[in-house]
Short mmCIF file of C-alpha atoms and ligand atoms in Angstrom, two decimals:
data_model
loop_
_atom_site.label_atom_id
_atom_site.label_comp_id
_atom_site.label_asym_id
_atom_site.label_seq_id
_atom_site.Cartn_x
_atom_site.Cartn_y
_atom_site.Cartn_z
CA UNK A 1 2.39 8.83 -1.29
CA UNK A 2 3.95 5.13 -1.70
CA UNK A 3 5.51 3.74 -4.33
CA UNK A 4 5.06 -0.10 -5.09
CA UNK A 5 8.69 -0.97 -6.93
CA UNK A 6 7.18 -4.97 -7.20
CA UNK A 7 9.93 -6.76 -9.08
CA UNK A 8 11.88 -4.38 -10.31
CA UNK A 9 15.55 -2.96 -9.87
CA UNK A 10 18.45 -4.02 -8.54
CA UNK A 11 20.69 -2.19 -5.50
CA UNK A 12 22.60 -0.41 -8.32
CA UNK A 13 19.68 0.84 -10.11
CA UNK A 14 17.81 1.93 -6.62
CA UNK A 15 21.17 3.71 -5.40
CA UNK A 16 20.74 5.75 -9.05
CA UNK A 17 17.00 6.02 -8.28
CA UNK A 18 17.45 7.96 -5.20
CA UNK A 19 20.09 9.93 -6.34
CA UNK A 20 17.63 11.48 -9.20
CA UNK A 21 15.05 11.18 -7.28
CA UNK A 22 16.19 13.40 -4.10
CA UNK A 23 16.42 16.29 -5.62
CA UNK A 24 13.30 16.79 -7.70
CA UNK A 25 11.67 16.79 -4.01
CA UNK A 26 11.36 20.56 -3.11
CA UNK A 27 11.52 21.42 0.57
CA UNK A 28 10.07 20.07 3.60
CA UNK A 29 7.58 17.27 2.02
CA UNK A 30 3.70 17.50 3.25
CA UNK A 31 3.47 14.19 3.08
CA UNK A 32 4.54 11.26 4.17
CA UNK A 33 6.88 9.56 1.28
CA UNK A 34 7.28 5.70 1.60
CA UNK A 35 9.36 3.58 -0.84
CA UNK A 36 8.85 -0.02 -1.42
CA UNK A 37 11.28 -2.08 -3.16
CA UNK A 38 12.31 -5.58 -3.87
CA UNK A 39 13.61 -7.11 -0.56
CA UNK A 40 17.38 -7.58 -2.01
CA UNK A 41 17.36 -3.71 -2.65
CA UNK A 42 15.80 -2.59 1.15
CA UNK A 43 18.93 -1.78 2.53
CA UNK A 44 20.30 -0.02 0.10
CA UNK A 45 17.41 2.35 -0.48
CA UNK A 46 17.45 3.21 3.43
CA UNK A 47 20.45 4.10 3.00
CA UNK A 48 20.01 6.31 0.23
CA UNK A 49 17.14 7.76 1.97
CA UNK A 50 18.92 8.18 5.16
CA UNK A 51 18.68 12.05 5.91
CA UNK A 52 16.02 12.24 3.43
CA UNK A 53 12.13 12.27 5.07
CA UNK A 54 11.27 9.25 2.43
CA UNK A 55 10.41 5.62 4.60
CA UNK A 56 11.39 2.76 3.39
CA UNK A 57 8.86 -0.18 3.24
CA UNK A 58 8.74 -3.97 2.25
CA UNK A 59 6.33 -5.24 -0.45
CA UNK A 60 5.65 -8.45 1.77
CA UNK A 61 6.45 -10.42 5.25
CA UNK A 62 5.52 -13.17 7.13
CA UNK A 63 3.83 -13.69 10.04
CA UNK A 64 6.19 -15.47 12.45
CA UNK A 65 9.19 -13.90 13.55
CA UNK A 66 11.83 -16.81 12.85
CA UNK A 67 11.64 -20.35 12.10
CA UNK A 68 11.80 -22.55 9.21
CA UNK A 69 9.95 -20.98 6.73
CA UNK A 70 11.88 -21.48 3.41
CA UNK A 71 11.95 -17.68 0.98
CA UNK A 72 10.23 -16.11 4.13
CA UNK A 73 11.08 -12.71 5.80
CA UNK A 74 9.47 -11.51 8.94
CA UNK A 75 8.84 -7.89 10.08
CA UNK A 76 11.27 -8.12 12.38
CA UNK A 77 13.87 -8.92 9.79
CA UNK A 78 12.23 -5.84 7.91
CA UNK A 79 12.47 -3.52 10.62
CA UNK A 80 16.45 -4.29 11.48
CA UNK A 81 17.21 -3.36 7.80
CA UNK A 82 15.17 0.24 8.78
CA UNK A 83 12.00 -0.42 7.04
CA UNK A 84 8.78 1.30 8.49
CA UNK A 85 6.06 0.60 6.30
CA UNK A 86 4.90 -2.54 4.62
CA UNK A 87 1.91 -3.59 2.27
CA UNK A 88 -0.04 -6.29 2.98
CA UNK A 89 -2.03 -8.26 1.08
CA UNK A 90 -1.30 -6.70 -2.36
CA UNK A 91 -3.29 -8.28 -4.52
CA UNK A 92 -0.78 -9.90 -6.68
CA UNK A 93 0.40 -11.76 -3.44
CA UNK A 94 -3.56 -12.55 -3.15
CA UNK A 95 -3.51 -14.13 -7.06
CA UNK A 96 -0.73 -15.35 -7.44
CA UNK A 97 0.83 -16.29 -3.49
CA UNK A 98 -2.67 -17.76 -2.26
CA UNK A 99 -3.21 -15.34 0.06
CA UNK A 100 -6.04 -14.68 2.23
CA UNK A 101 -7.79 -12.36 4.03
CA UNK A 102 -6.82 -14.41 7.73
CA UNK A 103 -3.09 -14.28 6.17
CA UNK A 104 -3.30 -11.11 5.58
CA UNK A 105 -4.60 -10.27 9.12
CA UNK A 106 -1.95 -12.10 10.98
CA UNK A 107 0.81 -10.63 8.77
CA UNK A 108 -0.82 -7.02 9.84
CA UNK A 109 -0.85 -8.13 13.46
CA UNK A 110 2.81 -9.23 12.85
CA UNK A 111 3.85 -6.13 11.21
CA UNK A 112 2.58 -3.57 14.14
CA UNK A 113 4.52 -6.28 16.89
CA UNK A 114 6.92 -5.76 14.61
CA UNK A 115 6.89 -1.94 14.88
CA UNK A 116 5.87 -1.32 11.21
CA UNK A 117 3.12 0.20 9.55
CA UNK A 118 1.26 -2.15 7.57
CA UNK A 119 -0.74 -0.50 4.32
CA UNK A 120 -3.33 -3.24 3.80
CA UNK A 121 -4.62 -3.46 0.19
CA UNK A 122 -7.97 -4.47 -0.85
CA UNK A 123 -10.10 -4.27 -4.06
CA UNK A 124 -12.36 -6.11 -6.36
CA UNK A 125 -11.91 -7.74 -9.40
CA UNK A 126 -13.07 -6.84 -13.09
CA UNK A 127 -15.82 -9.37 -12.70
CA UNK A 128 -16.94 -8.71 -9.64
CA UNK A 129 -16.58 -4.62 -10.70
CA UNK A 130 -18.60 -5.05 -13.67
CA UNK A 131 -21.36 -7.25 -11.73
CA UNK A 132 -21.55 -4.71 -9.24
CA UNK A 133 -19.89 -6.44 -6.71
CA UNK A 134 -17.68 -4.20 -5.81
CA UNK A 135 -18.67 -2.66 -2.38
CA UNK A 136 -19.64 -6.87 -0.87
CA UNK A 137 -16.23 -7.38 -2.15
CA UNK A 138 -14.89 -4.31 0.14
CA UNK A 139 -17.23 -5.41 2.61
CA UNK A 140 -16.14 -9.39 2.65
CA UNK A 141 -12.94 -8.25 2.91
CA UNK A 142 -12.98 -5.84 6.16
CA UNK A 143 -14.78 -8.17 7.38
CA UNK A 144 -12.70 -11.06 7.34
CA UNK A 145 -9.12 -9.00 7.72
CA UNK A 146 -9.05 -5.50 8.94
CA UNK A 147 -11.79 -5.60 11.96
CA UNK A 148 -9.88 -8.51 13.06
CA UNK A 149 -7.22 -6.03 14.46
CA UNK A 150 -7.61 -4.28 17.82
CA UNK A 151 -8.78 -0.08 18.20
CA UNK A 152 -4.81 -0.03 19.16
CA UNK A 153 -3.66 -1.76 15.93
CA UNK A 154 -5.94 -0.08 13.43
CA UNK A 155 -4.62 3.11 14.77
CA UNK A 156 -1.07 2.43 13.36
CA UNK A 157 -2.48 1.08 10.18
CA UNK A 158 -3.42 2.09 6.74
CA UNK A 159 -5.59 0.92 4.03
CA UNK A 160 -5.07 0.99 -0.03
CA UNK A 161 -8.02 0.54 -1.96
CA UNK A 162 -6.88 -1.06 -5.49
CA UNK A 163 -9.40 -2.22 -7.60
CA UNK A 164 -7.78 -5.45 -9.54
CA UNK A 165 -9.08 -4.24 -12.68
CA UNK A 166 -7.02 -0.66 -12.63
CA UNK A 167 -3.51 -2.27 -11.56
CA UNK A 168 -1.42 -2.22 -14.43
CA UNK A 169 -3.55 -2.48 -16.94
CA UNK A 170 -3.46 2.13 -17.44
CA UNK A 171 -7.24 1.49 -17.10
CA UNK A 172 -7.38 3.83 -13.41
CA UNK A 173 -10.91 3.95 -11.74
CA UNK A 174 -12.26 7.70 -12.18
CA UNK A 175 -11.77 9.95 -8.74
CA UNK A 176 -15.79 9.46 -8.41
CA UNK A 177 -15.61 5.58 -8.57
CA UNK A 178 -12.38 5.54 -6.05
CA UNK A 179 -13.87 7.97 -4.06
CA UNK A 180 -17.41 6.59 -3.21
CA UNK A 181 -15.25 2.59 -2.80
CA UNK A 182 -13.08 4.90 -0.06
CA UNK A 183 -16.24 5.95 1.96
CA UNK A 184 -17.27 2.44 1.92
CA UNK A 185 -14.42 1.63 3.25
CA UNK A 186 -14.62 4.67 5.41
CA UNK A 187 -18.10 3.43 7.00
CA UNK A 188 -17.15 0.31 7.87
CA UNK A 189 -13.94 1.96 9.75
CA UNK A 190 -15.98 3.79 11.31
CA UNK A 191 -18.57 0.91 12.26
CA UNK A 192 -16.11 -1.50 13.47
CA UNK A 193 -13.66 1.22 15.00
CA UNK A 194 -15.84 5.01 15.72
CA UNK A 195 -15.71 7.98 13.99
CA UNK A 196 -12.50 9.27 15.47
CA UNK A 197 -10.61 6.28 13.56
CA UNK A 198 -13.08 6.45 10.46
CA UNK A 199 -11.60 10.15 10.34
CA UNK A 200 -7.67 9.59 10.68
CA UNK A 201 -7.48 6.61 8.75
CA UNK A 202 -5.31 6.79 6.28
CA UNK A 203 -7.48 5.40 2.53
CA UNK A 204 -4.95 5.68 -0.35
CA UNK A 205 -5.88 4.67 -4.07
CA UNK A 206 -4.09 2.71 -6.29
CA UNK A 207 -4.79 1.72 -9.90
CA UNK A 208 -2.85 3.36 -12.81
CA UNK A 209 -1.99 6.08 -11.32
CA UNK A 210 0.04 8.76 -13.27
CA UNK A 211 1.24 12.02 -13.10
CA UNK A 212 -1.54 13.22 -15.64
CA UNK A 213 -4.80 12.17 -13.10
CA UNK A 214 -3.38 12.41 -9.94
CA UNK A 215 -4.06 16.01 -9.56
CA UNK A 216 -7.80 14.45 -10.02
CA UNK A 217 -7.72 11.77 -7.08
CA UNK A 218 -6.02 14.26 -4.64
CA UNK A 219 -9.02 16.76 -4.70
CA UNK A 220 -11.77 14.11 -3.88
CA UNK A 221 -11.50 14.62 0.21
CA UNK A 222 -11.75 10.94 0.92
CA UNK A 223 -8.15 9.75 -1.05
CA UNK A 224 -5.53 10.58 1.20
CA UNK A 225 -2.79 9.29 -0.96
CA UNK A 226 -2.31 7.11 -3.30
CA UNK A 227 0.06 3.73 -4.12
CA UNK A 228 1.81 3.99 -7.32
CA UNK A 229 3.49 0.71 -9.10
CA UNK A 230 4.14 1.31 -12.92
CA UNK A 231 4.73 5.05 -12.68
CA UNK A 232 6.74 5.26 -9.27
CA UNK A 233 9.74 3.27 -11.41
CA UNK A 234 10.66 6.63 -13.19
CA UNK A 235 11.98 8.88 -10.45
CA UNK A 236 10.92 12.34 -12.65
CA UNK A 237 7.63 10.48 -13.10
CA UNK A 238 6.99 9.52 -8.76
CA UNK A 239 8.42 13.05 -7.75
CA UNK A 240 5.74 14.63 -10.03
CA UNK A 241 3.00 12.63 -8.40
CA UNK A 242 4.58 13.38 -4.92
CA UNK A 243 4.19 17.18 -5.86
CA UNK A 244 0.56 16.70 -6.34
CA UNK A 245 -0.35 16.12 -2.49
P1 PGA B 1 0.09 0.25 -11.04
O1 PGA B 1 0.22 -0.70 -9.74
O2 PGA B 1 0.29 1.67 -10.55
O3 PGA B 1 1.20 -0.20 -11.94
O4 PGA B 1 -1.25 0.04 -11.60
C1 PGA B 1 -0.33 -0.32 -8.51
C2 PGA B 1 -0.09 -1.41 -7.49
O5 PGA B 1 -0.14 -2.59 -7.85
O6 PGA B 1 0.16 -1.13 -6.30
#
């Protein structure tokens, strides 16, 4: 269950998170719990997680591990401020950053080096949903980014499907329509990588999701979790949807 902060608080206000937050988690968590703020406010959400089994992760990196790269970080630089996770490849870096799929493969190849776990989104847009695009789309996209890694590197890795046209817009795709996009994605996993790696992987949804549908995602056997922007801000609102797994 991950929780995509994008640009939002400050230190202060994660420091306040966490302190709500921590408590509304009952006992030993299922799951696995990752946080993702803004960069500025990594260190002090690890270590208001310290003791705590929620991971920190970034929202972004770079490939190389120093140099000049002007506004970059690298996962190395992540992982000394105790990050574990990081997405990769979020759309919104996609649209707005210019990235593609071969940056997003070297920045997954970076993170593992880098001893992180990348989560690497993928997902179509509205027009390429509503022209029923959306599996090439899934397909392209593989293709050109995640079968680039090796067996070894898929094995620490994890995949978000978010279709473009759910993010933010309270518009999430129904459990049927996320579910058959996560065997896609599931098929060419287990294609490119067997079926032992087409089983462990881990597919998580995001799109909208809230505490009022998440109960529907979790039962469809193919979401294993899901990546939560908008309503992951509101700590009553995340813990709810960490509940549901
Ligand atoms: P949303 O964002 O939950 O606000 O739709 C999800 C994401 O972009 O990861």
């Amino acid at each position: 269950m991950a929780a995509n902060w994008k640009m939002y608080k400050t230190a202060s206000q994660t420091v306040a998170y966490f302190e709500r937050f921590r408590p509304l988690l009952q006992g030993p968590s299922p799951c696995d719990i990752v946080i993702c703020p803004p960069m500025l406010s990594l260190p002090a959400a690890v270590s208001a997680a310290s003791g705590s089994n929620i991971a920190i992760g970034g929202q972004n990196m770079y490939w190389e591990k120093e140099g000049a790269y002007t506004g970059e970080i690298s996962g190395e630089m992540l992982y000394a401020e105790g990050a574990s996770w990081v997405l990769v490849g979020h759309s919104e870096r996609r649209r707005l950053f210019c990235e593609n799929d071969s940056d997003v493969l070297k920045k997954a190849q970076a993170a593992i080096e880098a001893n992180l776990s990348p989560i690497i989104c993928m997902g179509e847009r509205l027009d390429e949903h509503k022209a029923g695009k959306a599996y090439d789309v899934l397909i392209r996209q593989f293709a050109s980014g995640v079968a680039g890694l090796t067996e070894e590197q898929f094995a620490k890795t994890s995949i978000a499907y978010e279709p473009i046209w759910a993010i933010g817009t309270g518009q999430t795709a129904t459990p049927d329509i996320a579910s058959e996009a996560h065997q896609i994605i599931r098929s060419e996993v287990e294609k490119r990588f067997g079926s032992d790696a087409a089983a462990a992987v881990r597919i998580i949804y995001g799109g909208s999701v809230k505490p009022d549908n998440i109960a529907g995602l979790m039962a469809e056997p193919d979401i294993d979790g899901v990546l939560v922007g908008g309503a992951s801000l509101d700590p009553v609102s995340f813990a709810k949807i960490v509940q549901a797994a």
